[in-house]
Coordinates of C-alpha atoms in Angstrom, one line a residue:
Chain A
X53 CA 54.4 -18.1 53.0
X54 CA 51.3 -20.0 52.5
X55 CA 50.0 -22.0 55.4
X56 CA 46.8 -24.4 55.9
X57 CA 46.1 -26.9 58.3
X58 CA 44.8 -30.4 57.0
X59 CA 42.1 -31.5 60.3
X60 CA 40.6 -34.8 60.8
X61 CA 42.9 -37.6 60.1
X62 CA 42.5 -40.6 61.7
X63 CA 45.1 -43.4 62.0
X64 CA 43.2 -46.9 61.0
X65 CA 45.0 -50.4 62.0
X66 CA 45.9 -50.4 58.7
X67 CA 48.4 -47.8 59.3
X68 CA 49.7 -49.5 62.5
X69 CA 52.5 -51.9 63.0
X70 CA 53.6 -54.5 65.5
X71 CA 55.3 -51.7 67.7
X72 CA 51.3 -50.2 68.1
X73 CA 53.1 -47.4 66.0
X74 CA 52.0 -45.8 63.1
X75 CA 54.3 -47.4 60.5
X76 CA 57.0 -45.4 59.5
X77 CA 56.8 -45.2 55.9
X78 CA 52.9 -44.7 56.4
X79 CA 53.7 -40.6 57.1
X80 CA 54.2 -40.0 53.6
X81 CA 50.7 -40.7 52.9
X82 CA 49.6 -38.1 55.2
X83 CA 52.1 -35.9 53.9
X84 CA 49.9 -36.6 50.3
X85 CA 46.7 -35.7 51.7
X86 CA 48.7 -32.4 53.6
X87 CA 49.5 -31.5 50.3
X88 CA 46.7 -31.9 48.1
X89 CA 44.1 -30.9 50.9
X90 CA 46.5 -28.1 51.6
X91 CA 46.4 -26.9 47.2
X92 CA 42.3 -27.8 47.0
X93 CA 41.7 -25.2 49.9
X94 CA 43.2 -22.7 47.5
X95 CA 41.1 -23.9 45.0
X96 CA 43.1 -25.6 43.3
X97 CA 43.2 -29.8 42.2
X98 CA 45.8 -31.9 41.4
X99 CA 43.5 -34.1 39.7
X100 CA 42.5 -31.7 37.1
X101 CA 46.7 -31.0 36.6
X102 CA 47.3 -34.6 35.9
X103 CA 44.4 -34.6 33.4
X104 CA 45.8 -31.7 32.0
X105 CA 49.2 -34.0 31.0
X106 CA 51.0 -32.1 34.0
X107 CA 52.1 -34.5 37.0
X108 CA 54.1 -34.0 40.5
X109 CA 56.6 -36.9 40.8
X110 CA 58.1 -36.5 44.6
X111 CA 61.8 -36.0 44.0
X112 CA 62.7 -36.1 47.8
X113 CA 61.5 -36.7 51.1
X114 CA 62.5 -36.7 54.6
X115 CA 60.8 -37.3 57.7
X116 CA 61.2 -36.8 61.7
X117 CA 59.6 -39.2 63.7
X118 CA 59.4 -37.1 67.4
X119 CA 56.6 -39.0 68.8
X120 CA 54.7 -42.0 67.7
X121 CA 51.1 -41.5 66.3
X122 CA 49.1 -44.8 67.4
X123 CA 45.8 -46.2 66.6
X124 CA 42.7 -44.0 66.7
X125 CA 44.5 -40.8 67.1
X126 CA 43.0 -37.8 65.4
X127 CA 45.8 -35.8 63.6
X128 CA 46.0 -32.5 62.1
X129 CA 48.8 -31.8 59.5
X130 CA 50.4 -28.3 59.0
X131 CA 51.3 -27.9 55.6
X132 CA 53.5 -25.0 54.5
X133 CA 55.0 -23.9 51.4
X134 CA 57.6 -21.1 51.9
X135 CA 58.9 -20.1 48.3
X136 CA 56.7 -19.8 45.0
X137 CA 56.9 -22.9 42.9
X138 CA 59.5 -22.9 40.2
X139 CA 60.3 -26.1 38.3
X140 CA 60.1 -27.6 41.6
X141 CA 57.5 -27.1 44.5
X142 CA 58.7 -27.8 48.7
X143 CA 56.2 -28.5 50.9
X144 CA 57.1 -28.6 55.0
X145 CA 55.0 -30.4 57.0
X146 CA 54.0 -30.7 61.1
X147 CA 51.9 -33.7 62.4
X148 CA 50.0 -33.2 65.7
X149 CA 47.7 -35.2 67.6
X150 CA 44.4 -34.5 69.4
X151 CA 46.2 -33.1 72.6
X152 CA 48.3 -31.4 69.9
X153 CA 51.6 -33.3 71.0
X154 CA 54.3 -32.7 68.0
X155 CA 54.3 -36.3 66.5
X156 CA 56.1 -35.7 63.2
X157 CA 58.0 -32.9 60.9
X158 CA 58.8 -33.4 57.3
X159 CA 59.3 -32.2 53.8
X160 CA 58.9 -32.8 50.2
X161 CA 60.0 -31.7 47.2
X162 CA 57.9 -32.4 43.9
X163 CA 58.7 -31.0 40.4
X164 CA 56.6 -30.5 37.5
X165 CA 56.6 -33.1 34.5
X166 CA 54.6 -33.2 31.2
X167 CA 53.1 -36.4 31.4
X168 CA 53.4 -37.3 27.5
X169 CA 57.0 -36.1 27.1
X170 CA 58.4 -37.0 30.7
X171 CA 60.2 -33.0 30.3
X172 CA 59.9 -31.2 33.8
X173 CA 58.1 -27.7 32.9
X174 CA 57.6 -25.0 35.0
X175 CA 54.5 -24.7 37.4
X176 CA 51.0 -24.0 35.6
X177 CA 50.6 -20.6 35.8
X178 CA 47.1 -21.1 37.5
X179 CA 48.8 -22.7 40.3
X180 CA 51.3 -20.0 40.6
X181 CA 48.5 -17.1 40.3
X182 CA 46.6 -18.7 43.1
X183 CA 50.1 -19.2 45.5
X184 CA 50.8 -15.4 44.4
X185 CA 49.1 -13.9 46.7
X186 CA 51.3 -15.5 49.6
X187 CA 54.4 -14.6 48.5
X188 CA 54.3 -11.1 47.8
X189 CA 56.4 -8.2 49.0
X190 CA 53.4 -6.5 50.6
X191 CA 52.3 -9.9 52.6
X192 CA 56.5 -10.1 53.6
X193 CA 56.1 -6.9 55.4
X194 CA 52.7 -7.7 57.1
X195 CA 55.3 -11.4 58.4
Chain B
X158 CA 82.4 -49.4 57.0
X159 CA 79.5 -52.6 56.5
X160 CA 78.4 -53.0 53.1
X161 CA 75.9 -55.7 51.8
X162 CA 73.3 -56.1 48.9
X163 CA 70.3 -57.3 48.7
X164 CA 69.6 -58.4 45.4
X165 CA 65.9 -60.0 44.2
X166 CA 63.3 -57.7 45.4
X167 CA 60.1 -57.6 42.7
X168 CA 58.2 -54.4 42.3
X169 CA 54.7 -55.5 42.8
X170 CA 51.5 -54.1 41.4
X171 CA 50.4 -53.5 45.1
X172 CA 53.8 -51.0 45.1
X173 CA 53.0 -49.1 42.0
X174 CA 50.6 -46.1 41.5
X175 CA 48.6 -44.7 38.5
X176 CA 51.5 -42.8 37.1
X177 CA 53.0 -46.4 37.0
X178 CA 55.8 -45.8 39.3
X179 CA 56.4 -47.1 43.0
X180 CA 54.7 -45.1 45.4
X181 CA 57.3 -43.3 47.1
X182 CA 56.0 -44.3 50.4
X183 CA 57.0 -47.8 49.7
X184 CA 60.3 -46.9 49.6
X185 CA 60.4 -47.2 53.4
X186 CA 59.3 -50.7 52.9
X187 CA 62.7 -52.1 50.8
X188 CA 64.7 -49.7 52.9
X189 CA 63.3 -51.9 56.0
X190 CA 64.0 -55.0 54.1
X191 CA 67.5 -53.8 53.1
X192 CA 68.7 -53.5 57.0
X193 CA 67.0 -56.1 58.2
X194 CA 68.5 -58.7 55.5
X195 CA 71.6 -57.3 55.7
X196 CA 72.0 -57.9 59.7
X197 CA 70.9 -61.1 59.0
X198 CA 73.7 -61.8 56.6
X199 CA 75.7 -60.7 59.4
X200 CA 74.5 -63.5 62.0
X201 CA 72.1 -61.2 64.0
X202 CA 68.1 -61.5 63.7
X203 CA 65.7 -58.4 64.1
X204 CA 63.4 -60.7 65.7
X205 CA 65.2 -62.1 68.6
X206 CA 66.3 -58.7 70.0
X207 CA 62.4 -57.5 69.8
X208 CA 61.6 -60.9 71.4
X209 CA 64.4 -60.1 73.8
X210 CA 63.3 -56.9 74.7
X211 CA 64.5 -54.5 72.4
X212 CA 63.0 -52.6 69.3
X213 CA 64.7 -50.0 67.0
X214 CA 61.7 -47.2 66.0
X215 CA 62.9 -45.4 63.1
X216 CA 64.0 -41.9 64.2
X217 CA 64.1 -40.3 60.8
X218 CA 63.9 -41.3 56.8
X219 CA 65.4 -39.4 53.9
X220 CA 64.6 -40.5 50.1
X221 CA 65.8 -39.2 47.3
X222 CA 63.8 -40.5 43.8
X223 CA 66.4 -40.6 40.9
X224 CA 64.7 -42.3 38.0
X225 CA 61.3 -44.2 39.3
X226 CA 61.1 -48.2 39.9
X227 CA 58.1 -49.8 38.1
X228 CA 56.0 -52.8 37.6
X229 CA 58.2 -56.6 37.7
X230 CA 61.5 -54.3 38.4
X231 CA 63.9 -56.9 40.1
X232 CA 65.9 -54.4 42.6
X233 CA 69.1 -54.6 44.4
X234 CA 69.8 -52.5 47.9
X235 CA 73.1 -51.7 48.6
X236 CA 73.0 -51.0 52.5
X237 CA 75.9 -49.2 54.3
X238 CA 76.9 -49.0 57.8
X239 CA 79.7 -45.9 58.2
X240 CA 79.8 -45.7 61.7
X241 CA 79.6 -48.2 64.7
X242 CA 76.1 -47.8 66.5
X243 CA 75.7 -46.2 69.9
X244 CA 72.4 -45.4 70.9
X245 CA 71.4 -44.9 67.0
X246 CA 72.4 -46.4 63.9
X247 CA 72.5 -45.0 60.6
X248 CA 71.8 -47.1 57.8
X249 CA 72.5 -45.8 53.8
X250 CA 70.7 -47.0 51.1
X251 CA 71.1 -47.4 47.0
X252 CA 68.4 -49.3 45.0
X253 CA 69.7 -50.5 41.6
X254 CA 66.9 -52.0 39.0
X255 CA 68.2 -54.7 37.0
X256 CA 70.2 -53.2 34.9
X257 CA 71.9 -51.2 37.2
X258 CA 69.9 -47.8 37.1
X259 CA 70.3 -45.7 40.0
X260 CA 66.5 -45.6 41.3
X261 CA 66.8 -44.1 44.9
X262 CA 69.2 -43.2 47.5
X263 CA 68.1 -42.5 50.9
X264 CA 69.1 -43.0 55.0
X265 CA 67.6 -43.8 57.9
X266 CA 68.6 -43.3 61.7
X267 CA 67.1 -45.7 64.0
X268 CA 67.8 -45.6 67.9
X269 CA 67.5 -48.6 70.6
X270 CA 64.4 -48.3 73.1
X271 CA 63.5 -51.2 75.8
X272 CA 60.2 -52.3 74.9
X273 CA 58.8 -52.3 79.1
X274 CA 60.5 -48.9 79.7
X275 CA 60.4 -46.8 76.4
X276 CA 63.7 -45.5 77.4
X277 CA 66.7 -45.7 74.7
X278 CA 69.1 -47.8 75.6
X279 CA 73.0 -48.1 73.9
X280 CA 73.0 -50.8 71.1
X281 CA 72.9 -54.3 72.2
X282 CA 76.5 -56.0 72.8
X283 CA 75.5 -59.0 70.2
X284 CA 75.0 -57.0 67.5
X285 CA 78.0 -54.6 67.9
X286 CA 80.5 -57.4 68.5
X287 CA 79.2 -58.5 65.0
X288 CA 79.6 -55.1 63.3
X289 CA 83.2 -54.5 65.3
X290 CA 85.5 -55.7 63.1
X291 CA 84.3 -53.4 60.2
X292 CA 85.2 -50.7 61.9
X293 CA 88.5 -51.3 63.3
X294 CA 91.2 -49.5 62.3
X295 CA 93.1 -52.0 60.9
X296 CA 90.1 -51.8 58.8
X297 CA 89.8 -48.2 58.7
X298 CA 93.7 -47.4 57.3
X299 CA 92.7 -50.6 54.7
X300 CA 89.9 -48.0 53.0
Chain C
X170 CA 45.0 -79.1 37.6
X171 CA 47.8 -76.2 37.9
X172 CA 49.4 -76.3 41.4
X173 CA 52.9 -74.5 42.1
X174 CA 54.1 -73.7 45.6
X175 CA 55.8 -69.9 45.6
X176 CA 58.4 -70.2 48.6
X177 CA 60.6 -67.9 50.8
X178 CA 58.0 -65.0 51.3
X179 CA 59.3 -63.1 54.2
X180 CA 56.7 -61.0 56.3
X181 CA 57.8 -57.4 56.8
X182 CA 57.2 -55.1 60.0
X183 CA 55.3 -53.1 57.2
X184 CA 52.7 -55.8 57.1
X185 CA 52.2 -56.3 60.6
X186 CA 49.6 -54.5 62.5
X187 CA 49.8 -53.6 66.2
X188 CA 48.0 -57.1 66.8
X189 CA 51.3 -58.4 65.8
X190 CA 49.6 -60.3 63.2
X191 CA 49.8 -59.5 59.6
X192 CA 46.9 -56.9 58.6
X193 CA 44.2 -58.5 56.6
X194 CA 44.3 -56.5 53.4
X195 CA 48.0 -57.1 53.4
X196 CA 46.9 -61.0 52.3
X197 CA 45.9 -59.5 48.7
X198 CA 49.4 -58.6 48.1
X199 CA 50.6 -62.5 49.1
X200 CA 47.7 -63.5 46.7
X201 CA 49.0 -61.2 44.0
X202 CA 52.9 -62.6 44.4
X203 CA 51.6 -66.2 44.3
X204 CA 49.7 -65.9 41.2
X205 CA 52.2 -64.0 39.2
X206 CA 55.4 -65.9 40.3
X207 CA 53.0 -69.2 39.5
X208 CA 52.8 -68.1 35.8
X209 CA 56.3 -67.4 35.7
X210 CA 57.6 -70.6 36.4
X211 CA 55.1 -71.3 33.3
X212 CA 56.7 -69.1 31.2
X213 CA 54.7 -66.4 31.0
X214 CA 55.2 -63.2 32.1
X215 CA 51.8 -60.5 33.4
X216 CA 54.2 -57.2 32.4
X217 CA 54.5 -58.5 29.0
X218 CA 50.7 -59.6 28.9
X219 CA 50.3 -55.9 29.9
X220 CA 52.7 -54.2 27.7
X221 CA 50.5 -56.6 24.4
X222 CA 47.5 -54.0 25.6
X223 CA 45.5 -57.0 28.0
X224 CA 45.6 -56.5 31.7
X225 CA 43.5 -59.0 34.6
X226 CA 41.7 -56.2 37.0
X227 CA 40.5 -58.9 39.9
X228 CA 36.8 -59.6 40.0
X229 CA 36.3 -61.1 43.5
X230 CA 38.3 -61.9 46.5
X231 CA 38.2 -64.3 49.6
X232 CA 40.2 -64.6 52.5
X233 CA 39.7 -67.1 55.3
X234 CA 42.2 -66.3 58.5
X235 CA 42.9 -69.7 60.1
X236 CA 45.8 -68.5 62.2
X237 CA 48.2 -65.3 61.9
X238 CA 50.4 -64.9 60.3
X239 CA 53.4 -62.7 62.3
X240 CA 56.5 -60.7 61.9
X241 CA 59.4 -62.6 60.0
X242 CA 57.8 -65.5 59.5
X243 CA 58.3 -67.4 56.0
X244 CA 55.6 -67.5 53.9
X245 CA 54.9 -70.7 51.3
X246 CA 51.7 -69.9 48.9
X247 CA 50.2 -72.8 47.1
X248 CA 48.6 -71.6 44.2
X249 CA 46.0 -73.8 42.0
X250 CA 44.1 -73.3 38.6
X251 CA 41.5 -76.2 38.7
X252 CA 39.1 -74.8 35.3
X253 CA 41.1 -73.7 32.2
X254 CA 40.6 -70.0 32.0
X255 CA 37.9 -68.1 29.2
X256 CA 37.4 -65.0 29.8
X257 CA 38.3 -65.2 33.7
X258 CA 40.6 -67.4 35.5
X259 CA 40.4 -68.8 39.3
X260 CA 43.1 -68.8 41.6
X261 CA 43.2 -70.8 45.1
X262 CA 45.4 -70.4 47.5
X263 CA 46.8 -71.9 50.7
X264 CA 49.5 -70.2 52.8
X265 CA 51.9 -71.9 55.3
X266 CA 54.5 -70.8 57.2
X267 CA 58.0 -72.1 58.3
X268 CA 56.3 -75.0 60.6
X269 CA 54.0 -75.7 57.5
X270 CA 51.4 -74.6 59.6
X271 CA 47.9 -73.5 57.5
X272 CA 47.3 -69.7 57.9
X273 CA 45.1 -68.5 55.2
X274 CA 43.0 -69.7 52.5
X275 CA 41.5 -68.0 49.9
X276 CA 40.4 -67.4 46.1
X277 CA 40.9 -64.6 43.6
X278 CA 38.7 -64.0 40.4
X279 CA 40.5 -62.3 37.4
X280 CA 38.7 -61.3 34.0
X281 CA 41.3 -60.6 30.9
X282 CA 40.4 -56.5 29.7
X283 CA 41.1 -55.0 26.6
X284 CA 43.4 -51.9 28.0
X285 CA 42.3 -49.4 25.5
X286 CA 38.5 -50.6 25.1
X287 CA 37.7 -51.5 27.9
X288 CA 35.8 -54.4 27.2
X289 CA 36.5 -58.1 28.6
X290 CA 38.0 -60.5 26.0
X291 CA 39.0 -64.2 26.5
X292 CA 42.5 -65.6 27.9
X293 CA 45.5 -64.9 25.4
X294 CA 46.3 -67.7 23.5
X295 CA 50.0 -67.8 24.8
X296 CA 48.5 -68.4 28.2
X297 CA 46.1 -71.0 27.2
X298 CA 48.5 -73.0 25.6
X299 CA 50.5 -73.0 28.2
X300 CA 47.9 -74.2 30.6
X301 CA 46.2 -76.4 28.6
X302 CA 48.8 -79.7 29.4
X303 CA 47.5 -79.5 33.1
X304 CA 43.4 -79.9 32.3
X305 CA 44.1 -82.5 29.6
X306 CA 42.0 -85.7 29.8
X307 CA 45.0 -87.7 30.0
X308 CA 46.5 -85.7 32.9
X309 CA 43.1 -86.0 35.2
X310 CA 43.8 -90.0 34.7
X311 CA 47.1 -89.2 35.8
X312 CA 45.8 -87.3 39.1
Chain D
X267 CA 19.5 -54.6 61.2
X268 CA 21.6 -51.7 61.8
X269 CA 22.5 -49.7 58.2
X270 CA 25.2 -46.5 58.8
X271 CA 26.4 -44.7 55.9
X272 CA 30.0 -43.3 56.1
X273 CA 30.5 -40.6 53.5
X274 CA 33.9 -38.7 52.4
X275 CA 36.4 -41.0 51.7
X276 CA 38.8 -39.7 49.6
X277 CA 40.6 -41.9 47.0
X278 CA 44.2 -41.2 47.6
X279 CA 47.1 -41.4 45.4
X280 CA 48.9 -44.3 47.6
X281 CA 45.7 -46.3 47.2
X282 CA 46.0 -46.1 43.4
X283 CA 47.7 -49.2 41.1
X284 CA 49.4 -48.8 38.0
X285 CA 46.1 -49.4 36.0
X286 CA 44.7 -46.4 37.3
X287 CA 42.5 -48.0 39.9
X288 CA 42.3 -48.8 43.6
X289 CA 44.8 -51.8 44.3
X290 CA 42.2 -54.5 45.1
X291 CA 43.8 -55.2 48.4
X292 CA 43.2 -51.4 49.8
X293 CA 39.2 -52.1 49.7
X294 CA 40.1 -54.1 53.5
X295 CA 41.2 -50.3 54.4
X296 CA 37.6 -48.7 53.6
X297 CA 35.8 -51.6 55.2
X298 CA 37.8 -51.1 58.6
X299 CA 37.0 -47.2 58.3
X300 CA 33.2 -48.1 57.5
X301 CA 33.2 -50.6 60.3
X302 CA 34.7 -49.0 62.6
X303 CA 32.9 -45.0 61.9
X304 CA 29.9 -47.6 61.9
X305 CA 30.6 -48.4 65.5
X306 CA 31.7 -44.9 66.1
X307 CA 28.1 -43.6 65.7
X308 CA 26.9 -46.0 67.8
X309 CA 29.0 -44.7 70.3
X310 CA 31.0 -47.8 70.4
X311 CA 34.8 -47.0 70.4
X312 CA 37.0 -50.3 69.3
X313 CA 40.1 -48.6 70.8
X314 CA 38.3 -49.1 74.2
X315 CA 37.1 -52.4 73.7
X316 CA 40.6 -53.3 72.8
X317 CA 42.1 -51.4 76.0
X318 CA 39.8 -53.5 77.9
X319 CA 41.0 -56.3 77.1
X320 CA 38.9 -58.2 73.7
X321 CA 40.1 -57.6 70.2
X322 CA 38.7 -58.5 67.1
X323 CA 40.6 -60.1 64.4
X324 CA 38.8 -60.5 60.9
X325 CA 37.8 -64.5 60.1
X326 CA 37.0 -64.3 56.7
X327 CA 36.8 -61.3 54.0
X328 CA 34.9 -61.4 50.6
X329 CA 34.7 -58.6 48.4
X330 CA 33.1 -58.1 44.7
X331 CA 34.8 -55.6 42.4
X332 CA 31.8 -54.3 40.1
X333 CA 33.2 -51.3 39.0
X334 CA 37.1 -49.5 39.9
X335 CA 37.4 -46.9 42.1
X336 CA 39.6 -43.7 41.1
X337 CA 41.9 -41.2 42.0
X338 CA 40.4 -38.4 44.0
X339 CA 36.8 -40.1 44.1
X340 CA 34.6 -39.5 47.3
X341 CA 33.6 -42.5 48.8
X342 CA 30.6 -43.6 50.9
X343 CA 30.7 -47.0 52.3
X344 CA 27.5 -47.8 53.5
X345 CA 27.7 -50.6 56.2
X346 CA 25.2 -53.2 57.5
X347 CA 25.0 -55.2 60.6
X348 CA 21.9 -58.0 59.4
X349 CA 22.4 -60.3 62.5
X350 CA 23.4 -59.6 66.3
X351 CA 26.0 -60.2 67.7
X352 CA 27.7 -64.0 68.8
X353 CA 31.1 -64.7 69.4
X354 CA 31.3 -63.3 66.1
X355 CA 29.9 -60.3 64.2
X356 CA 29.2 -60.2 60.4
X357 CA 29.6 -56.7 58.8
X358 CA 28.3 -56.0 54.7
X359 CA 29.5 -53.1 52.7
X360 CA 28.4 -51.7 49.5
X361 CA 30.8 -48.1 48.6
X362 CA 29.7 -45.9 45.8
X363 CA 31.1 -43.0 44.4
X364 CA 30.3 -39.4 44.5
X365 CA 27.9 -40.2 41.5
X366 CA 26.3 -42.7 43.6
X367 CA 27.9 -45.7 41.0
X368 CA 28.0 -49.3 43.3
X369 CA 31.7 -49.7 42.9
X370 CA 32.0 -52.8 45.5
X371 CA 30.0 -55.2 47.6
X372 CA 31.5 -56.7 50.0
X373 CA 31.2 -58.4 53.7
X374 CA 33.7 -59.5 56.6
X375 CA 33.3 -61.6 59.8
X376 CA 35.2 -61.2 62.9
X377 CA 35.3 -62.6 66.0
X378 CA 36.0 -61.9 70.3
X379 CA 38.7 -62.7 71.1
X380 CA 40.4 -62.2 74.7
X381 CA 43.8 -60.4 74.6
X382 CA 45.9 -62.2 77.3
X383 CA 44.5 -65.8 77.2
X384 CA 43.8 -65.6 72.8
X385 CA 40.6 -67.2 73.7
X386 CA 37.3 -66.4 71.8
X387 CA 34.6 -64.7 73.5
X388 CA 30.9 -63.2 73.3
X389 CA 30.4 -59.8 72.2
X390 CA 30.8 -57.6 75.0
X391 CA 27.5 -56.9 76.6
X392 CA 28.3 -53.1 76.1
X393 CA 28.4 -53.3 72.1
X394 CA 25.1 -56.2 72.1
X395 CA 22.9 -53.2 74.0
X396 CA 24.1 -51.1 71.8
X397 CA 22.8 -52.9 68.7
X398 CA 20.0 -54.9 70.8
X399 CA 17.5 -52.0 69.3
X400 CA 18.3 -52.7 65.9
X401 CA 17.2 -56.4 66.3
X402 CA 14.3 -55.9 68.3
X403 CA 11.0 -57.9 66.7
X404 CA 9.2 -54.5 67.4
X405 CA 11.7 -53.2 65.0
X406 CA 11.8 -56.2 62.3
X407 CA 7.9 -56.0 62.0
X408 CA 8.3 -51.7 61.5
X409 CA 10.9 -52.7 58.7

């Protein structure tokens, strides 16, 4: 299982609606910058994927709104992925706040499209070789 | 069971992202205008109840992305009531592009919460008078 | 002088902000729906502009907030053209709600782009056409 | 004049359009952060100004797209404050990427205004001390 958490996200007014809430449809963003944060710690950027002709459409989504995040709070997202990447890559996330109050669960699943030819295609093998590592028999026992 | 469409909802450049596609976080945005239009087709105003005292916070979201919207798409939402509200209501959702693609599909659960007291509260007696006699079972041995 | 009045523009909880009023970036989006649906009752469509390899990135943008706009209020944008467009084109704007009270003002700059050189090149000729009856000699007697 | 430089803004996907670019409307999002981290430094928090009681909605918003910004970028918004402090408060932005390119220019005013009554009001003496050394004729004859 590979596990990273994303620090340092603050909610802007922008984010907010007329209930003082964090918009609901506003997570999903965080849940983008879980992910990608979550892939560049490893090394690894989606940017350079997508110019690469590879992109990750989301294919589903679902969210669990436990607490409202409001304005100014300082969140931390937990981002986990706990099988390697296939065709398809499922990310599970956990949004905290500051006094790290449970605000938020979710997951997505994204699959992997050639750009040019709209074809899913399996993950890049350099995103794979650096998730490895996390997923290994060895690393099972040490869980 | 409550069924009603809303038809005539442009994709906007603001919706889109750079792989020309609506960002699936804006999803959450037609699924908001798909319940709230379709109460209102039904006689009862969002509005009023907050204005009364009463908001419905989104308690959890599910998407799934079929084929993606893009740019000038003129949508339709097909919203769904199955079951009467109590303290929640679950609302079911199927956006249609204008030629009757199945984009999305997706549900949301919101609950009722006084605004002074953030407690959750059963729905309000105006609106489930107006959603009554879809579920009676009169109607229920018609389906 | 173009003018055309976009009606029927509903604001969404999404565009609030936990002032209650309608977040200030959100007005870019009105500005974008006013321009577009303007052309349309023209006759001429952006996406097709587009698809013909021109697109109209925005060059500068002004808002001026009289009063806020709120939740579930009904938008009207008036949108004028005063100059014929060359290689950039003006928008105004004015937007009312339901009590034809003035909320916002504002301007939008757009140049017309070469998509795949990158370079500025002056308005199609479909579009000029099309706005030329407005900024005749004859019409400006008229007005 | 007070100058603050807010660094690591990170173009995300959801602030991307379908040209590739940052919608023109998600610019008012970096110029809250910029504003606001501004203030932040300062050790100025809005959320408490708005707990006690004075918000501040934006009057008028201008901004000058010289150059898009892109997926993935790094942003730094650097923000100035040229005048002190009335009833209203005039902020100027310039962002650049992580090649130091001048991608937008842009300024905002807003203004005091009292929460319960919706009247306008002076800065709050806490904020004018706060800035008072960055006006200072001392200071204008060192610049």
């Amino acid at each position: 299982m590979f596990i990273y958490n994303v620090t340092g996200i603050r909610v802007r007014y922008a984010d907010t609606d007329q209930m003082g809430y964090v918009y609901y449809g506003n997570y999903a963003r965080y849940y983008e910058i879980g992910r990608v944060e979550a892939l560049r710690a490893l090394g690894f950027h989606y940017k350079e994927m997508e110019d690469s002709g590879i992109m990750m459409p989301v294919y589903d989504l679902y969210c669990k709104f436990h607490q409202p995040a409001r304005y100014d709070d300082l969140l931390t997202i937990r981002v986990k992925i706990l099988r390697p990447p296939t065709v398809r890559v499922c990310f599970e996330y956990e949004i905290r706040n500051q006094e790290q109050l449970l605000l938020n669960t979710g997951s997505t699943t994204l699959v992997f499209q050639n750009i040019k030819t709209g074809k899913l295609c399996p993950c890049p093998e350099d995103l794979s070789a650096k998730l490895r590592p996390f997923f290994s028999e060895h690393n099972e026992w040490l869980v």
